CSV table of N, CA and C in Angstrom, one decimal:
chain,number,residue,atom,x,y,z
Z,3,MET,N,-45.0,-13.5,50.3
Z,3,MET,CA,-44.0,-13.4,49.3
Z,3,MET,C,-44.3,-12.2,48.3
Z,4,CYS,N,-45.6,-12.0,48.1
Z,4,CYS,CA,-46.0,-10.9,47.2
Z,4,CYS,C,-45.5,-9.6,47.6
Z,5,GLY,N,-45.4,-9.3,48.9
Z,5,GLY,CA,-45.0,-8.0,49.4
Z,5,GLY,C,-43.5,-8.0,49.8
Z,6,ALA,N,-42.8,-9.0,49.4
Z,6,ALA,CA,-41.4,-9.1,49.8
Z,6,ALA,C,-40.5,-8.1,49.0
Z,7,LYS,N,-39.6,-7.5,49.7
Z,7,LYS,CA,-38.7,-6.5,49.1
Z,7,LYS,C,-37.6,-7.2,48.4
Z,8,PRO,N,-37.1,-6.7,47.3
Z,8,PRO,CA,-36.0,-7.3,46.6
Z,8,PRO,C,-34.7,-7.2,47.5
Z,9,SER,N,-33.9,-8.2,47.4
Z,9,SER,CA,-32.7,-8.2,48.2
Z,9,SER,C,-31.8,-7.1,47.7
Z,10,PRO,N,-30.9,-6.6,48.6
Z,10,PRO,CA,-30.0,-5.5,48.2
Z,10,PRO,C,-29.0,-5.9,47.0
Z,11,ILE,N,-28.7,-7.2,47.0
Z,11,ILE,CA,-27.9,-7.7,45.9
Z,11,ILE,C,-28.5,-7.6,44.5
Z,12,ASN,N,-29.8,-7.9,44.4
Z,12,ASN,CA,-30.5,-7.7,43.2
Z,12,ASN,C,-30.7,-6.3,42.8
Z,13,VAL,N,-30.9,-5.4,43.7
Z,13,VAL,CA,-31.0,-4.0,43.4
Z,13,VAL,C,-29.6,-3.5,42.8
Z,14,LYS,N,-28.5,-3.9,43.5
Z,14,LYS,CA,-27.2,-3.5,43.0
Z,14,LYS,C,-27.0,-4.0,41.6
Z,15,ARG,N,-27.4,-5.2,41.3
Z,15,ARG,CA,-27.2,-5.8,40.0
Z,15,ARG,C,-28.0,-5.0,38.9
Z,16,ILE,N,-29.2,-4.6,39.3
Z,16,ILE,CA,-30.0,-3.9,38.4
Z,16,ILE,C,-29.5,-2.6,38.0
Z,17,PHE,N,-28.9,-1.8,39.0
Z,17,PHE,CA,-28.4,-0.5,38.7
Z,17,PHE,C,-27.0,-0.4,38.4
Z,18,VAL,N,-26.1,-1.2,38.9
Z,18,VAL,CA,-24.7,-1.1,38.7
Z,18,VAL,C,-24.3,-1.6,37.3
Z,19,LEU,N,-24.9,-2.7,36.9
Z,19,LEU,CA,-24.5,-3.3,35.6
Z,19,LEU,C,-24.7,-2.3,34.4
Z,20,PRO,N,-25.9,-1.7,34.3
Z,20,PRO,CA,-26.1,-0.7,33.3
Z,20,PRO,C,-25.2,0.5,33.4
Z,21,VAL,N,-24.9,0.9,34.6
Z,21,VAL,CA,-24.0,2.1,34.7
Z,21,VAL,C,-22.6,1.7,34.3
Z,22,LEU,N,-22.1,0.5,34.6
Z,22,LEU,CA,-20.8,0.1,34.2
Z,22,LEU,C,-20.8,-0.1,32.6
Z,23,MET,N,-21.8,-0.5,32.1
Z,23,MET,CA,-21.9,-0.7,30.6
Z,23,MET,C,-21.8,0.7,29.9
Z,24,VAL,N,-22.6,1.6,30.4
Z,24,VAL,CA,-22.6,3.0,29.8
Z,24,VAL,C,-21.2,3.6,30.0
Z,25,LEU,N,-20.6,3.5,31.1
Z,25,LEU,CA,-19.2,4.0,31.3
Z,25,LEU,C,-18.2,3.4,30.4
Z,26,THR,N,-18.3,2.1,30.2
Z,26,THR,CA,-17.4,1.4,29.4
Z,26,THR,C,-17.5,1.8,27.9
Z,27,ILE,N,-18.7,2.0,27.5
Z,27,ILE,CA,-19.0,2.4,26.1
Z,27,ILE,C,-18.6,3.8,25.9
Z,28,THR,N,-18.9,4.7,26.8
Z,28,THR,CA,-18.5,6.1,26.6
Z,28,THR,C,-17.0,6.4,26.8
Z,29,GLY,N,-16.4,5.5,27.5
Z,29,GLY,CA,-14.9,5.6,27.6
Z,29,GLY,C,-14.2,5.4,26.3
Z,30,CYS,N,-14.8,4.7,25.4
Z,30,CYS,CA,-14.2,4.5,24.1
Z,30,CYS,C,-14.6,5.5,23.0
Z,31,SER,N,-15.4,6.5,23.4
Z,31,SER,CA,-15.9,7.4,22.4
Z,31,SER,C,-14.9,8.3,21.8
Z,32,ASN,N,-13.8,8.5,22.3
Z,32,ASN,CA,-12.7,9.3,21.7
Z,32,ASN,C,-11.9,8.6,20.7
Z,33,TYR,N,-12.0,7.3,20.5
Z,33,TYR,CA,-11.2,6.6,19.6
Z,33,TYR,C,-12.0,6.0,18.5
Z,34,PRO,N,-11.7,6.1,17.2
Z,34,PRO,CA,-10.6,7.0,16.7
Z,34,PRO,C,-11.1,8.4,16.6
Z,35,ARG,N,-10.1,9.3,16.7
Z,35,ARG,CA,-10.5,10.7,16.5
Z,35,ARG,C,-10.0,11.2,15.2
Z,36,THR,N,-10.6,12.2,14.7
Z,36,THR,CA,-10.3,12.8,13.4
Z,36,THR,C,-9.4,14.0,13.7
Z,37,LEU,N,-8.3,14.1,13.0
Z,37,LEU,CA,-7.5,15.3,13.1
Z,37,LEU,C,-7.8,16.1,11.9
Z,38,ASN,N,-8.1,17.4,12.1
Z,38,ASN,CA,-8.5,18.3,11.1
Z,38,ASN,C,-7.3,19.3,10.8
Z,39,PHE,N,-6.7,19.2,9.7
Z,39,PHE,CA,-5.7,20.2,9.3
Z,39,PHE,C,-6.3,21.0,8.2
Z,40,PRO,N,-6.3,22.3,8.4
Z,40,PRO,CA,-7.0,23.2,7.4
Z,40,PRO,C,-6.3,23.3,6.1
Z,41,PHE,N,-7.0,23.7,5.1
Z,41,PHE,CA,-6.5,23.9,3.8
Z,41,PHE,C,-5.6,25.1,3.8
Z,42,ASP,N,-4.4,25.1,3.1
Z,42,ASP,CA,-3.4,26.2,3.1
Z,42,ASP,C,-3.2,26.6,1.7
Z,43,ASN,N,-3.7,27.8,1.3
Z,43,ASN,CA,-3.5,28.3,-0.1
Z,43,ASN,C,-2.0,28.4,-0.4
Z,44,GLY,N,-1.1,28.7,0.6
Z,44,GLY,CA,0.3,28.9,0.3
Z,44,GLY,C,1.1,27.7,0.1
Z,45,GLY,N,0.5,26.5,0.3
Z,45,GLY,CA,1.2,25.2,0.1
Z,45,GLY,C,2.2,24.9,1.2
Z,46,ARG,N,2.1,25.5,2.4
Z,46,ARG,CA,3.0,25.2,3.5
Z,46,ARG,C,2.3,24.4,4.6
Z,47,GLY,N,1.1,24.0,4.4
Z,47,GLY,CA,0.4,23.1,5.4
Z,47,GLY,C,0.3,21.7,4.9
Z,48,LEU,N,-0.4,20.9,5.6
Z,48,LEU,CA,-0.6,19.5,5.2
Z,48,LEU,C,-1.5,19.4,4.0
Z,49,ASN,N,-2.5,20.2,3.9
Z,49,ASN,CA,-3.4,20.1,2.7
Z,49,ASN,C,-3.3,21.4,1.9
Z,50,SER,N,-3.3,21.2,0.5
Z,50,SER,CA,-3.1,22.3,-0.4
Z,50,SER,C,-4.1,22.1,-1.5
Z,51,ARG,N,-4.0,22.9,-2.6
Z,51,ARG,CA,-4.9,22.8,-3.7
Z,51,ARG,C,-4.6,21.6,-4.6
Z,52,ASN,N,-3.4,21.1,-4.4
Z,52,ASN,CA,-2.9,19.9,-5.2
Z,52,ASN,C,-3.2,18.6,-4.5
Z,53,SER,N,-3.0,17.6,-5.2
Z,53,SER,CA,-3.2,16.2,-4.6
Z,53,SER,C,-2.1,15.9,-3.6
Z,54,GLU,N,-2.6,15.4,-2.5
Z,54,GLU,CA,-1.7,14.8,-1.4
Z,54,GLU,C,-1.9,13.3,-1.4
Z,55,LEU,N,-0.9,12.6,-1.7
Z,55,LEU,CA,-1.0,11.1,-1.8
Z,55,LEU,C,-0.1,10.3,-0.9
Z,56,ASN,N,-0.4,9.1,-0.8
Z,56,ASN,CA,0.5,8.1,0.0
Z,56,ASN,C,0.8,8.6,1.4
Z,57,PRO,N,-0.2,9.0,2.2
Z,57,PRO,CA,0.2,9.4,3.6
Z,57,PRO,C,0.6,8.3,4.4
Z,58,TYR,N,1.6,8.6,5.3
Z,58,TYR,CA,2.1,7.7,6.3
Z,58,TYR,C,2.4,8.4,7.6
Z,59,ILE,N,1.9,7.9,8.7
Z,59,ILE,CA,2.1,8.6,10.0
Z,59,ILE,C,3.0,7.7,10.9
Z,60,ALA,N,3.9,8.4,11.6
Z,60,ALA,CA,4.7,7.7,12.6
Z,60,ALA,C,5.0,8.8,13.7
Z,61,GLY,N,4.5,8.5,14.9
Z,61,GLY,CA,4.7,9.5,16.0
Z,61,GLY,C,4.0,10.8,15.6
Z,62,ASN,N,4.7,11.9,15.7
Z,62,ASN,CA,4.2,13.2,15.3
Z,62,ASN,C,4.4,13.6,13.9
Z,63,PHE,N,4.9,12.7,13.1
Z,63,PHE,CA,5.3,13.0,11.7
Z,63,PHE,C,4.3,12.3,10.7
Z,64,ILE,N,4.0,13.1,9.7
Z,64,ILE,CA,3.2,12.6,8.6
Z,64,ILE,C,4.0,12.9,7.3
Z,65,THR,N,4.3,11.9,6.6
Z,65,THR,CA,5.0,12.0,5.3
Z,65,THR,C,4.0,11.7,4.2
Z,66,PHE,N,4.1,12.3,3.0
Z,66,PHE,CA,3.2,12.2,1.9
Z,66,PHE,C,3.9,12.7,0.6
Z,67,THR,N,3.3,12.4,-0.5
Z,67,THR,CA,3.7,13.0,-1.8
Z,67,THR,C,2.7,14.0,-2.2
Z,68,SER,N,3.2,15.0,-3.0
Z,68,SER,CA,2.3,16.0,-3.5
Z,68,SER,C,3.0,16.6,-4.8
Z,69,ASP,N,2.2,17.1,-5.7
Z,69,ASP,CA,2.7,17.8,-6.9
Z,69,ASP,C,2.6,19.3,-6.7
Z,70,ARG,N,2.6,19.8,-5.5
Z,70,ARG,CA,2.3,21.2,-5.3
Z,70,ARG,C,3.5,22.1,-5.8
Z,71,ASN,N,4.6,21.6,-6.1
Z,71,ASN,CA,5.7,22.4,-6.7
Z,71,ASN,C,6.0,22.0,-8.2
Z,72,GLY,N,5.1,21.4,-8.8
Z,72,GLY,CA,5.2,21.1,-10.2
Z,72,GLY,C,5.7,19.7,-10.6
Z,73,SER,N,6.2,19.0,-9.6
Z,73,SER,CA,6.6,17.6,-9.7
Z,73,SER,C,6.2,16.8,-8.5
Z,74,GLN,N,6.1,15.5,-8.6
Z,74,GLN,CA,5.7,14.7,-7.4
Z,74,GLN,C,6.8,14.6,-6.5
Z,75,ASP,N,6.7,15.3,-5.3
Z,75,ASP,CA,7.8,15.3,-4.4
Z,75,ASP,C,7.3,14.8,-3.0
Z,76,ILE,N,8.3,14.5,-2.1
Z,76,ILE,CA,8.0,14.0,-0.8
Z,76,ILE,C,8.0,15.2,0.2
Z,77,TYR,N,7.0,15.2,1.1
Z,77,TYR,CA,6.9,16.2,2.1
Z,77,TYR,C,6.8,15.6,3.5
Z,78,LEU,N,7.2,16.3,4.5
Z,78,LEU,CA,7.2,15.9,5.8
Z,78,LEU,C,6.5,17.0,6.7
Z,79,PHE,N,5.4,16.5,7.4
Z,79,PHE,CA,4.6,17.5,8.2
Z,79,PHE,C,4.8,17.1,9.6
Z,80,ASP,N,5.0,18.1,10.5
Z,80,ASP,CA,5.1,18.0,11.9
Z,80,ASP,C,3.7,18.2,12.5
Z,81,ALA,N,3.0,17.2,12.9
Z,81,ALA,CA,1.6,17.3,13.3
Z,81,ALA,C,1.5,18.1,14.7
Z,82,ARG,N,2.5,18.0,15.5
Z,82,ARG,CA,2.5,18.7,16.8
Z,82,ARG,C,2.6,20.2,16.6
Z,83,ASN,N,3.5,20.6,15.8
Z,83,ASN,CA,3.7,22.0,15.5
Z,83,ASN,C,3.0,22.6,14.3
Z,84,ARG,N,2.3,21.7,13.6
Z,84,ARG,CA,1.5,22.0,12.5
Z,84,ARG,C,2.2,22.8,11.4
Z,85,ARG,N,3.3,22.2,11.0
Z,85,ARG,CA,4.1,22.9,9.9
Z,85,ARG,C,4.9,21.9,9.1
Z,86,LEU,N,5.2,22.2,7.9
Z,86,LEU,CA,6.0,21.4,7.0
Z,86,LEU,C,7.5,21.5,7.5
Z,87,ILE,N,8.2,20.4,7.3
Z,87,ILE,CA,9.7,20.4,7.7
Z,87,ILE,C,10.4,20.3,6.3
Z,88,ASP,N,11.4,21.2,6.2
Z,88,ASP,CA,12.2,21.2,5.0
Z,88,ASP,C,13.0,19.9,4.9
Z,89,LEU,N,13.2,19.4,3.6
Z,89,LEU,CA,13.9,18.2,3.4
Z,89,LEU,C,15.0,18.5,2.3
Z,90,PRO,N,16.1,19.2,2.7
Z,90,PRO,CA,17.1,19.6,1.7
Z,90,PRO,C,17.7,18.3,1.0
Z,91,ASN,N,18.0,18.5,-0.3
Z,91,ASN,CA,18.7,17.4,-1.1
Z,91,ASN,C,17.9,16.2,-1.3
Z,92,LEU,N,16.6,16.2,-1.0
Z,92,LEU,CA,15.7,15.0,-1.2
Z,92,LEU,C,15.1,14.9,-2.6
Z,93,ASN,N,14.3,15.9,-3.0
Z,93,ASN,CA,13.5,15.9,-4.2
Z,93,ASN,C,14.3,16.4,-5.4
Z,94,ALA,N,14.0,15.8,-6.6
Z,94,ALA,CA,14.7,16.2,-7.8
Z,94,ALA,C,13.6,16.3,-8.9
Z,95,PHE,N,13.8,17.2,-9.8
Z,95,PHE,CA,12.8,17.4,-10.9
Z,95,PHE,C,12.7,16.3,-11.9
Z,96,ASP,N,13.8,15.5,-12.0
Z,96,ASP,CA,13.8,14.4,-13.0
Z,96,ASP,C,13.4,13.1,-12.4
Z,97,GLU,N,12.8,13.1,-11.2
Z,97,GLU,CA,12.4,11.9,-10.5
Z,97,GLU,C,10.9,12.0,-10.0
Z,98,ILE,N,10.3,10.9,-10.0
Z,98,ILE,CA,8.9,10.8,-9.4
Z,98,ILE,C,9.1,10.1,-8.1
Z,99,ALA,N,8.9,10.7,-7.0
Z,99,ALA,CA,9.0,10.1,-5.7
Z,99,ALA,C,7.6,9.6,-5.2
Z,100,THR,N,7.6,8.5,-4.5
Z,100,THR,CA,6.3,7.9,-4.1
Z,100,THR,C,6.5,7.0,-2.9
Z,101,ASN,N,5.4,6.7,-2.2
Z,101,ASN,CA,5.3,5.8,-1.1
Z,101,ASN,C,6.3,6.1,0.0
Z,102,PRO,N,6.4,7.3,0.5
Z,102,PRO,CA,7.4,7.5,1.6
Z,102,PRO,C,6.9,7.0,3.0
Z,103,THR,N,7.8,6.5,3.7
Z,103,THR,CA,7.5,6.1,5.1
Z,103,THR,C,8.6,6.7,6.0
Z,104,ILE,N,8.4,6.8,7.3
Z,104,ILE,CA,9.3,7.5,8.2
Z,104,ILE,C,9.5,6.7,9.4
Z,105,SER,N,10.7,6.7,10.0
Z,105,SER,CA,10.9,6.0,11.3
Z,105,SER,C,10.3,6.9,12.4
Z,106,GLU,N,10.0,6.2,13.5
Z,106,GLU,CA,9.3,6.8,14.6
Z,106,GLU,C,9.9,8.1,15.1
Z,107,ASP,N,11.3,8.1,15.1
Z,107,ASP,CA,12.0,9.3,15.6
Z,107,ASP,C,12.1,10.4,14.5
Z,108,GLY,N,11.7,10.1,13.3
Z,108,GLY,CA,11.7,11.1,12.2
Z,108,GLY,C,13.0,11.3,11.5
Z,109,ARG,N,14.0,10.4,11.8
Z,109,ARG,CA,15.3,10.6,11.2
Z,109,ARG,C,15.3,10.1,9.8
Z,110,TYR,N,14.8,8.9,9.6
Z,110,TYR,CA,15.0,8.2,8.3
Z,110,TYR,C,13.6,8.2,7.5
Z,111,LEU,N,13.7,8.5,6.2
Z,111,LEU,CA,12.6,8.3,5.3
Z,111,LEU,C,13.0,7.2,4.2
Z,112,VAL,N,12.1,6.3,4.0
Z,112,VAL,CA,12.4,5.3,2.9
Z,112,VAL,C,11.3,5.6,1.9
Z,113,PHE,N,11.6,5.5,0.6
Z,113,PHE,CA,10.7,5.9,-0.5
Z,113,PHE,C,11.1,5.3,-1.8
Z,114,MET,N,10.2,5.3,-2.7
Z,114,MET,CA,10.4,4.8,-4.1
Z,114,MET,C,10.7,6.0,-5.0
Z,115,VAL,N,11.6,5.8,-5.9
Z,115,VAL,CA,11.8,6.8,-7.0
Z,115,VAL,C,11.7,6.1,-8.3
Z,116,VAL,N,11.0,6.7,-9.2
Z,116,VAL,CA,10.9,6.3,-10.6
Z,116,VAL,C,11.6,7.3,-11.4
Z,117,LYS,N,12.6,6.8,-12.2
Z,117,LYS,CA,13.4,7.7,-13.0
Z,117,LYS,C,13.6,7.0,-14.3
Z,118,GLN,N,13.3,7.6,-15.4
Z,118,GLN,CA,13.4,7.0,-16.8
Z,118,GLN,C,12.7,5.7,-16.9
Z,119,GLY,N,11.6,5.5,-16.2
Z,119,GLY,CA,10.8,4.3,-16.3
Z,119,GLY,C,11.2,3.2,-15.4
Z,120,GLN,N,12.3,3.4,-14.6
Z,120,GLN,CA,12.7,2.3,-13.7
Z,120,GLN,C,12.6,2.8,-12.3
Z,121,SER,N,12.2,1.8,-11.4
Z,121,SER,CA,12.0,2.2,-10.0
Z,121,SER,C,13.2,1.7,-9.1
Z,122,GLY,N,13.5,2.5,-8.1
Z,122,GLY,CA,14.5,2.2,-7.1
Z,122,GLY,C,14.1,2.6,-5.7
Z,123,LEU,N,14.8,2.0,-4.8
Z,123,LEU,CA,14.4,2.3,-3.4
Z,123,LEU,C,15.5,3.1,-2.7
Z,124,TYR,N,15.1,4.2,-2.0
Z,124,TYR,CA,16.0,5.2,-1.5
Z,124,TYR,C,15.8,5.3,0.0
Z,125,LEU,N,16.9,5.8,0.7
Z,125,LEU,CA,16.8,6.2,2.1
Z,125,LEU,C,17.3,7.6,2.2
Z,126,TYR,N,16.6,8.4,3.0
Z,126,TYR,CA,17.0,9.8,3.2
Z,126,TYR,C,17.2,9.9,4.7
Z,127,ASP,N,18.4,10.4,5.1
Z,127,ASP,CA,18.7,10.7,6.5
Z,127,ASP,C,18.6,12.2,6.8
Z,128,ARG,N,17.6,12.5,7.6
Z,128,ARG,CA,17.4,13.9,7.9
Z,128,ARG,C,18.6,14.6,8.7
Z,129,THR,N,19.3,13.8,9.4
Z,129,THR,CA,20.5,14.3,10.2
Z,129,THR,C,21.6,14.8,9.2
Z,130,THR,N,21.9,13.9,8.3
Z,130,THR,CA,23.0,14.3,7.3
Z,130,THR,C,22.5,15.0,6.1
Z,131,GLN,N,21.2,15.0,5.9
Z,131,GLN,CA,20.5,15.6,4.7
Z,131,GLN,C,21.0,14.9,3.4
Z,132,GLN,N,21.2,13.6,3.5
Z,132,GLN,CA,21.7,12.9,2.3
Z,132,GLN,C,20.7,11.8,1.9
Z,133,LYS,N,20.5,11.7,0.6
Z,133,LYS,CA,19.7,10.6,0.0
Z,133,LYS,C,20.7,9.6,-0.6
Z,134,ARG,N,20.4,8.3,-0.4
Z,134,ARG,CA,21.2,7.3,-1.0
Z,134,ARG,C,20.4,6.1,-1.5
Z,135,VAL,N,20.9,5.5,-2.5
Z,135,VAL,CA,20.2,4.3,-3.1
Z,135,VAL,C,20.4,3.1,-2.2
Z,136,LEU,N,19.2,2.5,-1.9
Z,136,LEU,CA,19.3,1.2,-1.2
Z,136,LEU,C,19.2,0.0,-2.2
Z,137,ILE,N,18.3,0.1,-3.1
Z,137,ILE,CA,18.1,-0.9,-4.2
Z,137,ILE,C,18.2,-0.1,-5.5
Z,138,PRO,N,19.2,-0.3,-6.4
Z,138,PRO,CA,19.3,0.5,-7.6
Z,138,PRO,C,18.1,0.3,-8.5
Z,139,GLN,N,18.0,1.3,-9.4
Z,139,GLN,CA,16.9,1.3,-10.4
Z,139,GLN,C,17.3,0.2,-11.4
Z,140,ASN,N,16.4,-0.8,-11.6
Z,140,ASN,CA,16.7,-1.8,-12.5
Z,140,ASN,C,15.4,-2.3,-13.1
Z,141,ASN,N,15.4,-3.4,-13.8
Z,141,ASN,CA,14.1,-3.8,-14.4
Z,141,ASN,C,13.2,-4.5,-13.5
Z,142,LYS,N,13.6,-4.8,-12.3
Z,142,LYS,CA,12.7,-5.4,-11.3
Z,142,LYS,C,11.8,-4.3,-10.7
Z,143,GLU,N,10.6,-4.6,-10.6
Z,143,GLU,CA,9.6,-3.6,-10.0
Z,143,GLU,C,9.7,-3.8,-8.5
Z,144,ILE,N,9.6,-2.6,-7.8
Z,144,ILE,CA,9.6,-2.5,-6.3
Z,144,ILE,C,8.4,-1.7,-5.9
Z,145,ARG,N,7.8,-2.2,-4.8
Z,145,ARG,CA,6.6,-1.4,-4.3
Z,145,ARG,C,6.5,-1.6,-2.8
Z,146,ASN,N,5.7,-0.7,-2.2
Z,146,ASN,CA,5.3,-0.7,-0.8
Z,146,ASN,C,6.4,-0.8,0.2
Z,147,PRO,N,7.4,0.2,0.1
Z,147,PRO,CA,8.5,0.1,1.1
Z,147,PRO,C,8.0,0.6,2.5
Z,148,MET,N,8.5,0.0,3.5
Z,148,MET,CA,8.2,0.4,4.9
Z,148,MET,C,9.5,0.4,5.7
Z,149,ILE,N,9.6,1.3,6.7
Z,149,ILE,CA,10.8,1.3,7.6
Z,149,ILE,C,10.2,1.0,9.0
Z,150,SER,N,11.0,0.2,9.7
Z,150,SER,CA,10.6,-0.1,11.1
Z,150,SER,C,10.6,1.1,12.0
Z,151,SER,N,9.9,1.1,13.0
Z,151,SER,CA,9.8,2.2,13.9
Z,151,SER,C,11.1,2.7,14.4
Z,152,ASN,N,12.0,1.8,14.7
Z,152,ASN,CA,13.3,2.2,15.2
Z,152,ASN,C,14.3,2.5,14.1
Z,153,GLY,N,13.9,2.4,12.8
Z,153,GLY,CA,14.7,2.8,11.7
Z,153,GLY,C,15.8,1.8,11.3
Z,154,GLU,N,15.8,0.6,11.8
Z,154,GLU,CA,16.9,-0.3,11.6
Z,154,GLU,C,16.6,-1.3,10.4
Z,155,LYS,N,15.3,-1.5,10.1
Z,155,LYS,CA,15.0,-2.5,9.1
Z,155,LYS,C,14.0,-1.9,8.1
Z,156,ILE,N,14.1,-2.4,6.8
Z,156,ILE,CA,13.3,-1.9,5.7
Z,156,ILE,C,12.7,-3.1,5.1
Z,157,VAL,N,11.4,-3.1,4.8
Z,157,VAL,CA,10.7,-4.2,4.1
Z,157,VAL,C,10.0,-3.6,2.9
Z,158,PHE,N,10.0,-4.4,1.8
Z,158,PHE,CA,9.4,-4.0,0.6
Z,158,PHE,C,9.0,-5.2,-0.3
Z,159,GLU,N,8.2,-5.0,-1.3
Z,159,GLU,CA,7.9,-6.1,-2.3
Z,159,GLU,C,8.7,-5.9,-3.5
Z,160,THR,N,9.1,-7.0,-4.1
Z,160,THR,CA,9.8,-6.9,-5.4
Z,160,THR,C,9.3,-8.0,-6.3
Z,161,ALA,N,9.3,-7.7,-7.6
Z,161,ALA,CA,8.8,-8.7,-8.6
Z,161,ALA,C,10.1,-9.4,-9.2
Z,162,ASN,N,10.1,-10.7,-9.1
Z,162,ASN,CA,11.2,-11.4,-9.7
Z,162,ASN,C,10.6,-12.5,-10.6
Z,163,ASN,N,10.7,-12.3,-11.9
Z,163,ASN,CA,10.1,-13.2,-12.9
Z,163,ASN,C,8.6,-13.4,-12.7
Z,164,GLY,N,7.9,-12.3,-12.4
Z,164,GLY,CA,6.5,-12.3,-12.3
Z,164,GLY,C,6.0,-12.7,-10.9
Z,165,GLN,N,6.8,-13.1,-10.0
Z,165,GLN,CA,6.5,-13.5,-8.7
Z,165,GLN,C,6.8,-12.4,-7.7
Z,166,TRP,N,5.8,-11.9,-6.9
Z,166,TRP,CA,6.0,-10.9,-5.9
Z,166,TRP,C,6.6,-11.6,-4.6
Z,167,ASP,N,7.7,-11.0,-4.1
Z,167,ASP,CA,8.3,-11.5,-2.9
Z,167,ASP,C,8.5,-10.4,-1.9
Z,168,ILE,N,8.6,-10.7,-0.7
Z,168,ILE,CA,8.9,-9.7,0.4
Z,168,ILE,C,10.3,-9.8,0.7
Z,169,VAL,N,11.0,-8.6,0.8
Z,169,VAL,CA,12.4,-8.6,1.1
Z,169,VAL,C,12.6,-7.7,2.3
Z,170,VAL,N,13.5,-8.1,3.2
Z,170,VAL,CA,13.8,-7.3,4.4
Z,170,VAL,C,15.3,-7.0,4.4
Z,171,THR,N,15.6,-5.8,4.6
Z,171,THR,CA,17.0,-5.3,4.6
Z,171,THR,C,17.3,-4.5,5.8
Z,172,ASP,N,18.6,-4.3,6.0
Z,172,ASP,CA,19.0,-3.3,7.0
Z,172,ASP,C,19.0,-1.9,6.3
Z,173,ILE,N,19.4,-0.8,7.0
Z,173,ILE,CA,19.3,0.5,6.4
Z,173,ILE,C,20.4,0.7,5.4
Z,174,ARG,N,21.3,-0.2,5.3
Z,174,ARG,CA,22.4,-0.1,4.2
Z,174,ARG,C,22.0,-0.9,3.0
Z,175,GLY,N,20.8,-1.6,3.0
Z,175,GLY,CA,20.3,-2.3,1.9
Z,175,GLY,C,20.8,-3.8,1.9
Z,176,ASN,N,21.4,-4.2,2.9
Z,176,ASN,CA,21.9,-5.6,3.0
Z,176,ASN,C,20.7,-6.5,3.4
Z,177,PRO,N,20.5,-7.6,2.7
Z,177,PRO,CA,19.4,-8.5,3.0
Z,177,PRO,C,19.5,-9.1,4.4
Z,178,ILE,N,18.4,-9.2,5.1
Z,178,ILE,CA,18.4,-9.9,6.4
Z,178,ILE,C,17.7,-11.2,6.2
Z,179,ASN,N,18.4,-12.3,6.4
Z,179,ASN,CA,17.8,-13.6,6.1
Z,179,ASN,C,17.2,-14.4,7.3
Z,180,ASN,N,17.3,-13.8,8.5
Z,180,ASN,CA,16.8,-14.6,9.7
Z,180,ASN,C,15.5,-13.9,10.2
């Protein structure tokens, strides 16, 4: 028995198991990966000299807020083509825009606007280039809006008598109760 050779099954187990483990571990080495977008002095890239806040990614689109034009505005970056996308009729100098999110297809943006100390929830349609109020500015505080990937539902938090609640609406601002 001292000079007995190991069976082929034991040899396979000794060599195959470590190889499979190494392949499994290295197969996951690309996730997560860091995307590097260079600094752009001209303000037409993702990163600028100013603060870029509230980033949100959906598909190839990254939306965020920045004060690069003198007021806090919403920007949309196409990660595939590495360029900013114009958003006509969206930003206004008398408003502070924040917390933008975008549908997966890039058509709808949902975001908060603070104007004269009151917050409201807005929807911007890139196809029609129109911004409209979903939840008017009132004394209730609204925060953390999100749009579903298909652009059909919107969820956000609202304070009612000091109690934070979650509200779900359609893109017209009508509450969804089911």
